[in-house]
CSV table of C-alpha atoms in Angstrom, one decimal:
chain,number,residue,atom,x,y,z
S,1153,UNK,CA,68.6,-6.2,-62.9
S,1154,UNK,CA,70.9,-3.2,-63.6
S,1155,UNK,CA,70.3,-0.7,-65.7
S,1156,UNK,CA,71.8,-1.0,-69.9
S,1157,UNK,CA,72.5,2.4,-70.4
S,1158,UNK,CA,74.0,3.1,-66.1
S,1159,UNK,CA,74.0,0.9,-64.2
S,1160,UNK,CA,71.9,2.1,-61.8
S,1161,UNK,CA,69.4,-0.4,-60.2
S,1162,UNK,CA,66.4,-1.9,-63.1
S,1163,UNK,CA,62.8,-0.9,-62.8
S,1164,UNK,CA,61.9,-1.6,-66.3
S,1165,UNK,CA,63.0,-5.2,-68.4
S,1166,UNK,CA,62.8,-4.9,-71.9
S,1167,UNK,CA,63.9,-8.2,-73.5
S,1168,UNK,CA,62.7,-7.3,-76.9
S,1169,UNK,CA,66.0,-4.7,-77.4
S,1170,UNK,CA,67.2,-7.2,-74.4
S,1171,UNK,CA,67.8,-4.0,-72.1
S,1172,UNK,CA,67.2,-2.7,-68.8
S,1173,UNK,CA,66.7,0.9,-67.7
S,1174,UNK,CA,66.4,2.5,-64.5
S,1175,UNK,CA,63.6,5.1,-64.2
S,1176,UNK,CA,65.2,8.4,-66.2
S,1177,UNK,CA,66.9,6.1,-68.7
S,1178,UNK,CA,63.8,5.0,-69.7
S,1179,UNK,CA,62.6,8.4,-69.6
S,1180,UNK,CA,65.3,8.6,-72.4
S,1181,UNK,CA,64.6,5.4,-74.2
S,1182,UNK,CA,60.4,6.4,-74.3
S,1183,UNK,CA,61.9,9.9,-75.8
S,1184,UNK,CA,64.8,8.0,-78.6
S,1185,UNK,CA,61.8,6.2,-79.9
S,1186,UNK,CA,59.5,8.3,-80.3
S,1187,UNK,CA,61.9,10.5,-82.1
S,1188,UNK,CA,63.5,8.2,-84.4
S,1189,UNK,CA,59.7,7.2,-85.7
S,1190,UNK,CA,59.0,11.1,-86.7
S,1191,UNK,CA,62.1,10.7,-88.3
S,1192,UNK,CA,61.8,7.8,-90.4
S,1193,UNK,CA,59.3,8.4,-91.0
S,1194,UNK,CA,59.2,12.0,-91.8
S,1195,UNK,CA,55.9,12.7,-89.6
S,1196,UNK,CA,56.5,16.5,-89.3
S,1197,UNK,CA,58.3,19.4,-87.6
S,1198,UNK,CA,58.7,21.6,-84.7
S,1199,UNK,CA,56.7,24.1,-87.5
S,1200,UNK,CA,53.2,22.2,-88.1
S,1201,UNK,CA,50.7,22.5,-86.1
S,1202,UNK,CA,50.0,19.0,-84.6
S,1203,UNK,CA,46.4,17.9,-83.6
S,1204,UNK,CA,46.5,15.2,-81.2
S,1205,UNK,CA,43.2,12.8,-80.3
S,1206,UNK,CA,43.2,12.3,-77.1
S,1207,UNK,CA,40.8,9.9,-75.9
S,1208,UNK,CA,41.8,9.5,-71.7
S,1209,UNK,CA,44.0,6.3,-72.1
S,1210,UNK,CA,47.4,5.5,-71.3
S,1211,UNK,CA,48.2,5.3,-75.1
S,1212,UNK,CA,47.5,9.6,-75.6
S,1213,UNK,CA,47.8,10.7,-72.8
S,1214,UNK,CA,51.7,9.4,-73.2
S,1215,UNK,CA,51.8,10.4,-76.4
S,1216,UNK,CA,50.6,14.2,-75.6
S,1217,UNK,CA,53.1,14.7,-72.7
S,1218,UNK,CA,56.4,13.2,-74.5
S,1219,UNK,CA,55.1,15.3,-78.1
S,1220,UNK,CA,55.2,18.2,-75.6
S,1221,UNK,CA,58.3,17.6,-73.9
S,1222,UNK,CA,60.1,17.8,-77.1
S,1223,UNK,CA,58.8,20.8,-77.6
S,1224,UNK,CA,56.2,21.0,-80.3
S,1225,UNK,CA,53.1,22.6,-81.5
S,1226,UNK,CA,50.1,21.0,-79.8
S,1227,UNK,CA,46.7,21.1,-79.1
S,1228,UNK,CA,44.2,18.2,-78.1
S,1229,UNK,CA,41.1,17.0,-79.4
S,1230,UNK,CA,38.8,14.7,-77.2
S,1231,UNK,CA,35.2,13.1,-78.6
S,1232,UNK,CA,32.6,12.5,-76.2
S,1233,UNK,CA,30.8,9.7,-77.1
S,1234,UNK,CA,28.0,9.6,-74.5
S,1235,UNK,CA,28.4,6.5,-73.1
S,1236,UNK,CA,27.0,6.4,-69.9
S,1237,UNK,CA,29.4,7.0,-67.2
S,1238,UNK,CA,32.4,5.9,-68.6
S,1239,UNK,CA,32.6,9.0,-71.6
S,1240,UNK,CA,31.8,11.4,-68.2
S,1241,UNK,CA,35.4,9.7,-66.2
S,1242,UNK,CA,37.2,9.8,-69.5
S,1243,UNK,CA,36.2,13.4,-70.0
S,1244,UNK,CA,37.2,14.5,-66.8
S,1245,UNK,CA,40.3,12.8,-67.3
S,1246,UNK,CA,41.2,14.3,-70.5
S,1247,UNK,CA,40.2,17.5,-68.8
S,1248,UNK,CA,43.1,17.5,-65.8
S,1249,UNK,CA,45.5,16.0,-67.8
S,1250,UNK,CA,45.6,19.1,-70.1
S,1251,UNK,CA,45.9,21.8,-67.4
S,1252,UNK,CA,48.2,19.7,-65.6
S,1253,UNK,CA,50.6,19.6,-68.2
S,1254,UNK,CA,48.9,23.8,-69.9
S,1255,UNK,CA,47.6,21.9,-72.9
S,1256,UNK,CA,44.8,23.1,-75.2
S,1257,UNK,CA,42.0,21.2,-75.0
S,1258,UNK,CA,38.6,20.8,-77.3
S,1259,UNK,CA,35.9,19.0,-76.8
S,1260,UNK,CA,33.0,17.3,-78.8
S,1261,UNK,CA,30.7,16.6,-77.9
S,1262,UNK,CA,28.8,14.1,-80.2
S,1263,UNK,CA,25.8,14.4,-78.5
S,1264,UNK,CA,25.0,17.4,-79.2
S,1265,UNK,CA,26.0,16.5,-83.8
S,1266,UNK,CA,23.4,13.7,-82.9
S,1267,UNK,CA,25.1,11.3,-82.9
S,1268,UNK,CA,25.0,9.6,-79.5
S,1269,UNK,CA,26.7,6.6,-79.7
S,1270,UNK,CA,24.1,4.1,-77.5
S,1271,UNK,CA,21.9,6.1,-79.7
S,1272,UNK,CA,23.3,4.5,-83.2
S,1273,UNK,CA,24.0,1.5,-81.5
S,1274,UNK,CA,20.6,0.8,-80.5
S,1275,UNK,CA,18.6,2.3,-85.0
S,1276,UNK,CA,22.2,0.8,-86.6
S,1277,UNK,CA,22.6,-3.3,-88.3
S,1278,UNK,CA,25.8,-2.3,-88.9
S,1279,UNK,CA,29.0,-3.5,-85.4
S,1280,UNK,CA,29.3,-0.2,-83.9
S,1281,UNK,CA,32.5,-0.8,-83.4
S,1282,UNK,CA,33.1,0.1,-87.9
S,1283,UNK,CA,30.2,3.4,-87.0
S,1284,UNK,CA,32.3,5.2,-84.2
S,1285,UNK,CA,35.6,4.4,-86.2
S,1286,UNK,CA,34.0,6.3,-88.7
S,1287,UNK,CA,32.7,8.7,-86.6
S,1288,UNK,CA,35.8,9.5,-84.6
S,1289,UNK,CA,37.6,9.4,-88.0
S,1290,UNK,CA,35.6,12.2,-89.9
S,1291,UNK,CA,34.7,14.5,-86.7
S,1292,UNK,CA,39.4,14.5,-85.8
S,1293,UNK,CA,39.6,15.1,-89.7
S,1294,UNK,CA,37.0,17.6,-90.1
S,1295,UNK,CA,38.2,19.4,-86.9
S,1296,UNK,CA,42.1,19.1,-88.7
S,1297,UNK,CA,41.2,21.3,-91.3
S,1298,UNK,CA,38.6,23.2,-90.4
S,1299,UNK,CA,41.1,25.3,-87.6
S,1300,UNK,CA,44.1,24.6,-90.2
S,1301,UNK,CA,46.2,22.5,-88.4
S,1302,UNK,CA,49.1,20.5,-90.5
S,1303,UNK,CA,48.8,17.1,-88.7
S,1304,UNK,CA,46.7,14.3,-86.3
S,1305,UNK,CA,48.2,12.6,-84.8
S,1306,UNK,CA,47.2,9.1,-82.7
S,1307,UNK,CA,48.4,6.9,-79.9
S,1308,UNK,CA,48.4,4.0,-81.3
S,1309,UNK,CA,51.3,1.5,-80.5
S,1310,UNK,CA,53.2,-1.8,-81.9
S,1311,UNK,CA,51.0,-3.5,-79.9
S,1312,UNK,CA,47.5,-1.8,-82.4
S,1313,UNK,CA,50.1,-1.6,-86.2
S,1314,UNK,CA,51.2,-5.0,-85.4
S,1315,UNK,CA,47.9,-7.0,-84.8
S,1316,UNK,CA,45.8,-4.3,-87.0
S,1317,UNK,CA,48.8,-6.5,-89.8
S,1318,UNK,CA,48.2,-9.6,-89.0
S,1319,UNK,CA,44.2,-9.3,-89.2
S,1320,UNK,CA,45.1,-7.8,-92.5
S,1321,UNK,CA,46.9,-10.6,-93.6
S,1322,UNK,CA,45.0,-12.8,-92.1
S,1323,UNK,CA,42.1,-11.9,-94.1
S,1324,UNK,CA,45.2,-11.7,-97.4
S,1325,UNK,CA,43.4,-7.9,-97.8
S,1326,UNK,CA,45.6,-5.9,-100.3
S,1327,UNK,CA,44.1,-3.4,-100.0
S,1328,UNK,CA,44.3,-2.5,-96.6
S,1329,UNK,CA,47.8,-3.8,-96.4
S,1330,UNK,CA,48.8,-1.5,-99.2
S,1331,UNK,CA,47.5,1.4,-97.2
S,1332,UNK,CA,48.7,0.3,-93.6
S,1333,UNK,CA,51.6,2.9,-92.7
S,1334,UNK,CA,52.6,4.9,-89.7
S,1335,UNK,CA,51.9,7.6,-91.8
S,1336,UNK,CA,48.7,8.5,-93.5
S,1337,UNK,CA,49.5,11.4,-96.1
S,1338,UNK,CA,47.8,14.4,-97.0
S,1339,UNK,CA,45.0,13.2,-99.6
S,1340,UNK,CA,42.5,15.9,-101.2
S,1341,UNK,CA,40.5,16.6,-97.4
S,1342,UNK,CA,42.3,14.6,-95.3
S,1343,UNK,CA,44.5,15.4,-93.6
S,1344,UNK,CA,47.5,14.2,-92.9
S,1345,UNK,CA,47.8,11.4,-90.6
S,1346,UNK,CA,51.0,10.4,-88.2
S,1347,UNK,CA,51.3,7.3,-85.3
S,1348,UNK,CA,54.2,8.4,-83.5
S,1349,UNK,CA,53.7,5.9,-80.2
S,1350,UNK,CA,54.2,2.8,-83.7
S,1351,UNK,CA,57.8,1.4,-82.2
S,1352,UNK,CA,56.3,1.6,-79.0
S,1353,UNK,CA,54.3,-0.3,-76.7
S,1354,UNK,CA,51.3,-0.7,-74.6
S,1355,UNK,CA,53.5,-1.4,-72.2
S,1356,UNK,CA,56.3,1.2,-72.5
S,1357,UNK,CA,53.0,3.7,-72.3
S,1358,UNK,CA,51.9,2.7,-69.5
S,1359,UNK,CA,55.9,2.5,-67.2
S,1360,UNK,CA,56.1,5.9,-69.3
S,1361,UNK,CA,52.6,6.9,-67.4
S,1362,UNK,CA,53.2,5.6,-64.5
S,1363,UNK,CA,57.0,7.4,-64.0
S,1364,UNK,CA,54.7,10.3,-64.9
S,1365,UNK,CA,52.7,10.0,-62.4
S,1366,UNK,CA,49.9,10.2,-65.1
S,1367,UNK,CA,46.5,8.9,-64.0
S,1368,UNK,CA,44.4,7.2,-67.2
S,1369,UNK,CA,41.3,5.6,-68.0
S,1370,UNK,CA,40.6,1.8,-68.2
S,1371,UNK,CA,37.3,1.4,-68.6
S,1372,UNK,CA,36.8,-0.7,-71.4
S,1373,UNK,CA,34.5,0.4,-73.5
S,1374,UNK,CA,31.3,-1.3,-73.0
S,1375,UNK,CA,30.5,-2.1,-76.2
S,1376,UNK,CA,33.7,-3.4,-77.5
S,1377,UNK,CA,33.7,-7.0,-75.7
S,1378,UNK,CA,34.3,-10.0,-77.9
S,1379,UNK,CA,35.9,-7.5,-80.4
S,1380,UNK,CA,38.6,-9.2,-82.4
S,1381,UNK,CA,41.7,-7.5,-81.8
S,1382,UNK,CA,41.7,-8.3,-78.6
S,1383,UNK,CA,41.8,-11.9,-79.6
S,1384,UNK,CA,45.1,-11.4,-81.2
S,1385,UNK,CA,46.7,-9.1,-79.0
S,1386,UNK,CA,46.9,-11.9,-77.0
S,1387,UNK,CA,48.4,-14.7,-79.5
S,1388,UNK,CA,50.7,-11.8,-80.5
S,1389,UNK,CA,51.4,-11.7,-76.7
S,1390,UNK,CA,52.4,-15.6,-76.3
S,1391,UNK,CA,54.4,-15.1,-79.9
S,1392,UNK,CA,56.7,-12.3,-78.0
S,1393,UNK,CA,56.7,-13.8,-74.3
S,1394,UNK,CA,58.1,-16.6,-76.5
S,1395,UNK,CA,60.3,-15.2,-79.3
S,1396,UNK,CA,61.3,-11.7,-78.0
S,1397,UNK,CA,61.6,-8.9,-79.8
S,1398,UNK,CA,59.2,-10.9,-83.0
S,1399,UNK,CA,56.3,-7.9,-83.0
S,1400,UNK,CA,58.7,-5.1,-83.9
S,1401,UNK,CA,60.4,-7.6,-86.5
S,1402,UNK,CA,57.4,-8.5,-87.9
S,1403,UNK,CA,55.9,-4.8,-88.5
S,1404,UNK,CA,59.0,-3.5,-89.5
S,1405,UNK,CA,60.5,-5.3,-92.1
S,1406,UNK,CA,56.5,-5.0,-93.2
S,1407,UNK,CA,57.4,-1.4,-93.4
S,1408,UNK,CA,60.4,-2.4,-95.6
S,1409,UNK,CA,59.6,-5.1,-98.0
S,1410,UNK,CA,56.0,-3.2,-98.4
S,1411,UNK,CA,56.5,-1.7,-101.6
S,1412,UNK,CA,57.6,-3.9,-103.5
S,1413,UNK,CA,54.6,-7.3,-102.0
S,1414,UNK,CA,51.9,-4.6,-102.3
S,1415,UNK,CA,52.5,-1.9,-104.3
S,1416,UNK,CA,50.1,0.7,-103.9
S,1417,UNK,CA,47.7,0.7,-106.7
S,1418,UNK,CA,47.9,2.5,-109.7
S,1419,UNK,CA,43.7,3.3,-110.1
S,1420,UNK,CA,42.1,5.7,-108.3
S,1421,UNK,CA,38.8,5.6,-107.6
S,1422,UNK,CA,37.0,9.0,-107.8
S,1423,UNK,CA,36.8,11.3,-104.9
S,1424,UNK,CA,33.4,13.6,-104.0
S,1425,UNK,CA,32.3,15.5,-101.9
S,1426,UNK,CA,29.3,15.4,-99.6
S,1427,UNK,CA,25.8,17.0,-100.6
S,1428,UNK,CA,25.2,17.3,-96.7
S,1429,UNK,CA,28.7,18.7,-95.3
S,1430,UNK,CA,31.2,18.5,-98.6
S,1431,UNK,CA,33.3,15.6,-96.6
S,1432,UNK,CA,35.1,13.3,-99.0
S,1433,UNK,CA,33.1,10.6,-99.8
S,1434,UNK,CA,33.1,7.6,-103.0
S,1435,UNK,CA,29.4,8.1,-103.1
S,1436,UNK,CA,27.2,11.4,-103.2
S,1437,UNK,CA,26.5,11.4,-99.6
S,1438,UNK,CA,29.4,10.8,-97.0
S,1439,UNK,CA,29.0,7.5,-94.7
S,1440,UNK,CA,28.8,9.9,-91.2
S,1441,UNK,CA,26.3,12.4,-92.6
S,1442,UNK,CA,24.2,8.7,-93.8
S,1443,UNK,CA,24.2,8.0,-90.5
S,1444,UNK,CA,22.6,10.7,-89.5
S,1445,UNK,CA,20.0,10.8,-91.7
S,1446,UNK,CA,18.6,7.1,-90.6
S,1447,UNK,CA,18.4,8.2,-87.3
S,1448,UNK,CA,16.8,11.5,-88.4
S,1449,UNK,CA,14.0,9.3,-90.4
S,1450,UNK,CA,13.8,6.6,-86.8
S,1451,UNK,CA,14.0,8.9,-84.1
T,1017,UNK,CA,51.1,-11.7,-49.7
T,1018,UNK,CA,48.2,-9.9,-50.3
T,1019,UNK,CA,47.9,-8.7,-54.0
T,1020,UNK,CA,46.1,-6.2,-56.1
T,1021,UNK,CA,45.0,-7.1,-59.6
T,1022,UNK,CA,43.8,-3.4,-61.1
T,1023,UNK,CA,42.2,-2.6,-62.9
T,1024,UNK,CA,39.3,-4.8,-62.1
T,1025,UNK,CA,40.6,-3.8,-57.9
T,1026,UNK,CA,40.7,-7.8,-57.3
T,1027,UNK,CA,42.2,-8.5,-53.3
T,1028,UNK,CA,43.5,-11.4,-53.7
T,1029,UNK,CA,45.8,-13.4,-51.3
T,1030,UNK,CA,48.4,-15.4,-52.0
T,1031,UNK,CA,51.2,-17.6,-50.3
T,1032,UNK,CA,54.5,-19.1,-51.0
T,1033,UNK,CA,55.1,-16.9,-54.7
T,1034,UNK,CA,58.9,-15.3,-53.6
T,1035,UNK,CA,59.5,-13.5,-56.9
T,1036,UNK,CA,57.3,-10.8,-59.2
T,1037,UNK,CA,58.3,-12.7,-62.0
T,1038,UNK,CA,56.6,-16.4,-59.9
T,1039,UNK,CA,54.2,-14.0,-59.4
T,1040,UNK,CA,53.2,-13.2,-63.2
T,1041,UNK,CA,52.9,-16.7,-63.5
T,1042,UNK,CA,50.6,-17.7,-61.3
T,1043,UNK,CA,48.4,-14.8,-62.4
T,1044,UNK,CA,49.0,-16.0,-66.1
T,1045,UNK,CA,50.3,-12.6,-67.5
T,1046,UNK,CA,53.9,-12.5,-69.4
T,1047,UNK,CA,56.2,-9.6,-68.4
T,1048,UNK,CA,54.6,-7.0,-70.8
T,1049,UNK,CA,51.5,-7.7,-70.1
T,1050,UNK,CA,51.1,-5.9,-66.5
T,1051,UNK,CA,53.3,-3.1,-64.4
T,1052,UNK,CA,54.1,-4.8,-60.9
T,1053,UNK,CA,54.1,-1.9,-57.9
T,1054,UNK,CA,55.2,-2.2,-54.9
T,1055,UNK,CA,55.8,0.5,-52.3
T,1056,UNK,CA,55.3,3.3,-55.6
T,1057,UNK,CA,58.1,1.0,-57.6
T,1058,UNK,CA,58.4,-0.9,-60.1
T,1059,UNK,CA,59.8,-4.0,-59.9
T,1060,UNK,CA,61.3,-6.4,-62.7
T,1061,UNK,CA,60.5,-9.6,-63.6
T,1062,UNK,CA,63.7,-11.1,-60.8
T,1063,UNK,CA,62.7,-8.7,-58.1
T,1064,UNK,CA,62.0,-11.1,-54.5
T,1065,UNK,CA,59.2,-10.8,-53.0
T,1066,UNK,CA,57.9,-11.3,-49.7
T,1067,UNK,CA,55.2,-12.7,-47.5
T,1068,UNK,CA,54.5,-9.1,-46.0
T,1069,UNK,CA,54.6,-8.0,-49.5
T,1070,UNK,CA,51.6,-6.1,-51.2
T,1071,UNK,CA,52.3,-6.1,-54.5
T,1072,UNK,CA,49.9,-3.8,-57.5
T,1073,UNK,CA,49.5,-5.8,-60.4
T,1074,UNK,CA,48.6,-2.9,-62.8
T,1075,UNK,CA,47.5,-4.7,-66.2
T,1076,UNK,CA,47.9,-2.9,-69.6
T,1077,UNK,CA,45.9,-3.8,-72.4
T,1078,UNK,CA,44.5,-1.7,-74.0
T,1079,UNK,CA,40.5,-3.3,-74.3
T,1080,UNK,CA,38.7,-0.9,-76.7
């Protein structure tokens, strides 16, 4: 197979784009897709201060490096979840990556916040994935606001967005469908959230990391076994294989038609501020403070 | 042919596989679900494989 752009030998085949690329043309394609996402969705500009949520997996590492290569002003935040050996390994990967590419890395240790994830799992009656997501969103937003970042960038890829859209559609969850977007605008105390990788797939971030010789974590979260999103991803992969480009088309068409199909709700819930930490919430105490309270009661 | 499947690090010895596409089929993977690496080079599905090759299959799906 030859590179569609320069006719050298290709190292990557992308049937969804009816193309193949050599290493250097693939990296240009990757950069172009991210730049297109940033510009099309008006995510941020070089004058903005960006916080990248860095998990240590391939997607967030690829995001951080590509933003750096494009000259954006960014720093990274890693959350240490305190999950046995897994958290230590991913933290080391994040630290080595940031040293190598001269990126400023901040680390929040949830154990020091009395929110060690295994402890939360032991004592919480609801699924740990939802609580863990809630805690992560809280700290990423809190840190970004406290340190005057304009934008929080996450490594969600096209595969993540499509499987989420698929799950929301299966449930016809109108509220979630209204909200799903590669950009969530700043609202009251919430920082603007963006997903610059939404036009790129997990396969493409893996290729990007390989070509830049980036070591990334492949350790699965020990608590994610049986999660529905992995099942949806498998189903969608079969669809993509038989109809190349279907994932991208499904998501792009959704974005184009969203405002007509799922117009934003005009009724707004009254936002309170948590009486303990000041975080925006629909109740008197925010979800994370409620978890902390519950843990202190049962310890 | 020696095949190393990551991230599990399973090592397989497979025979009579002549292309990357055939290898992925044998492993029940779609081409966009894994990187196929030989001698530190990425391979496209149309590439030929040989009995003395050592090939790394690096699965790419995030698992939480």
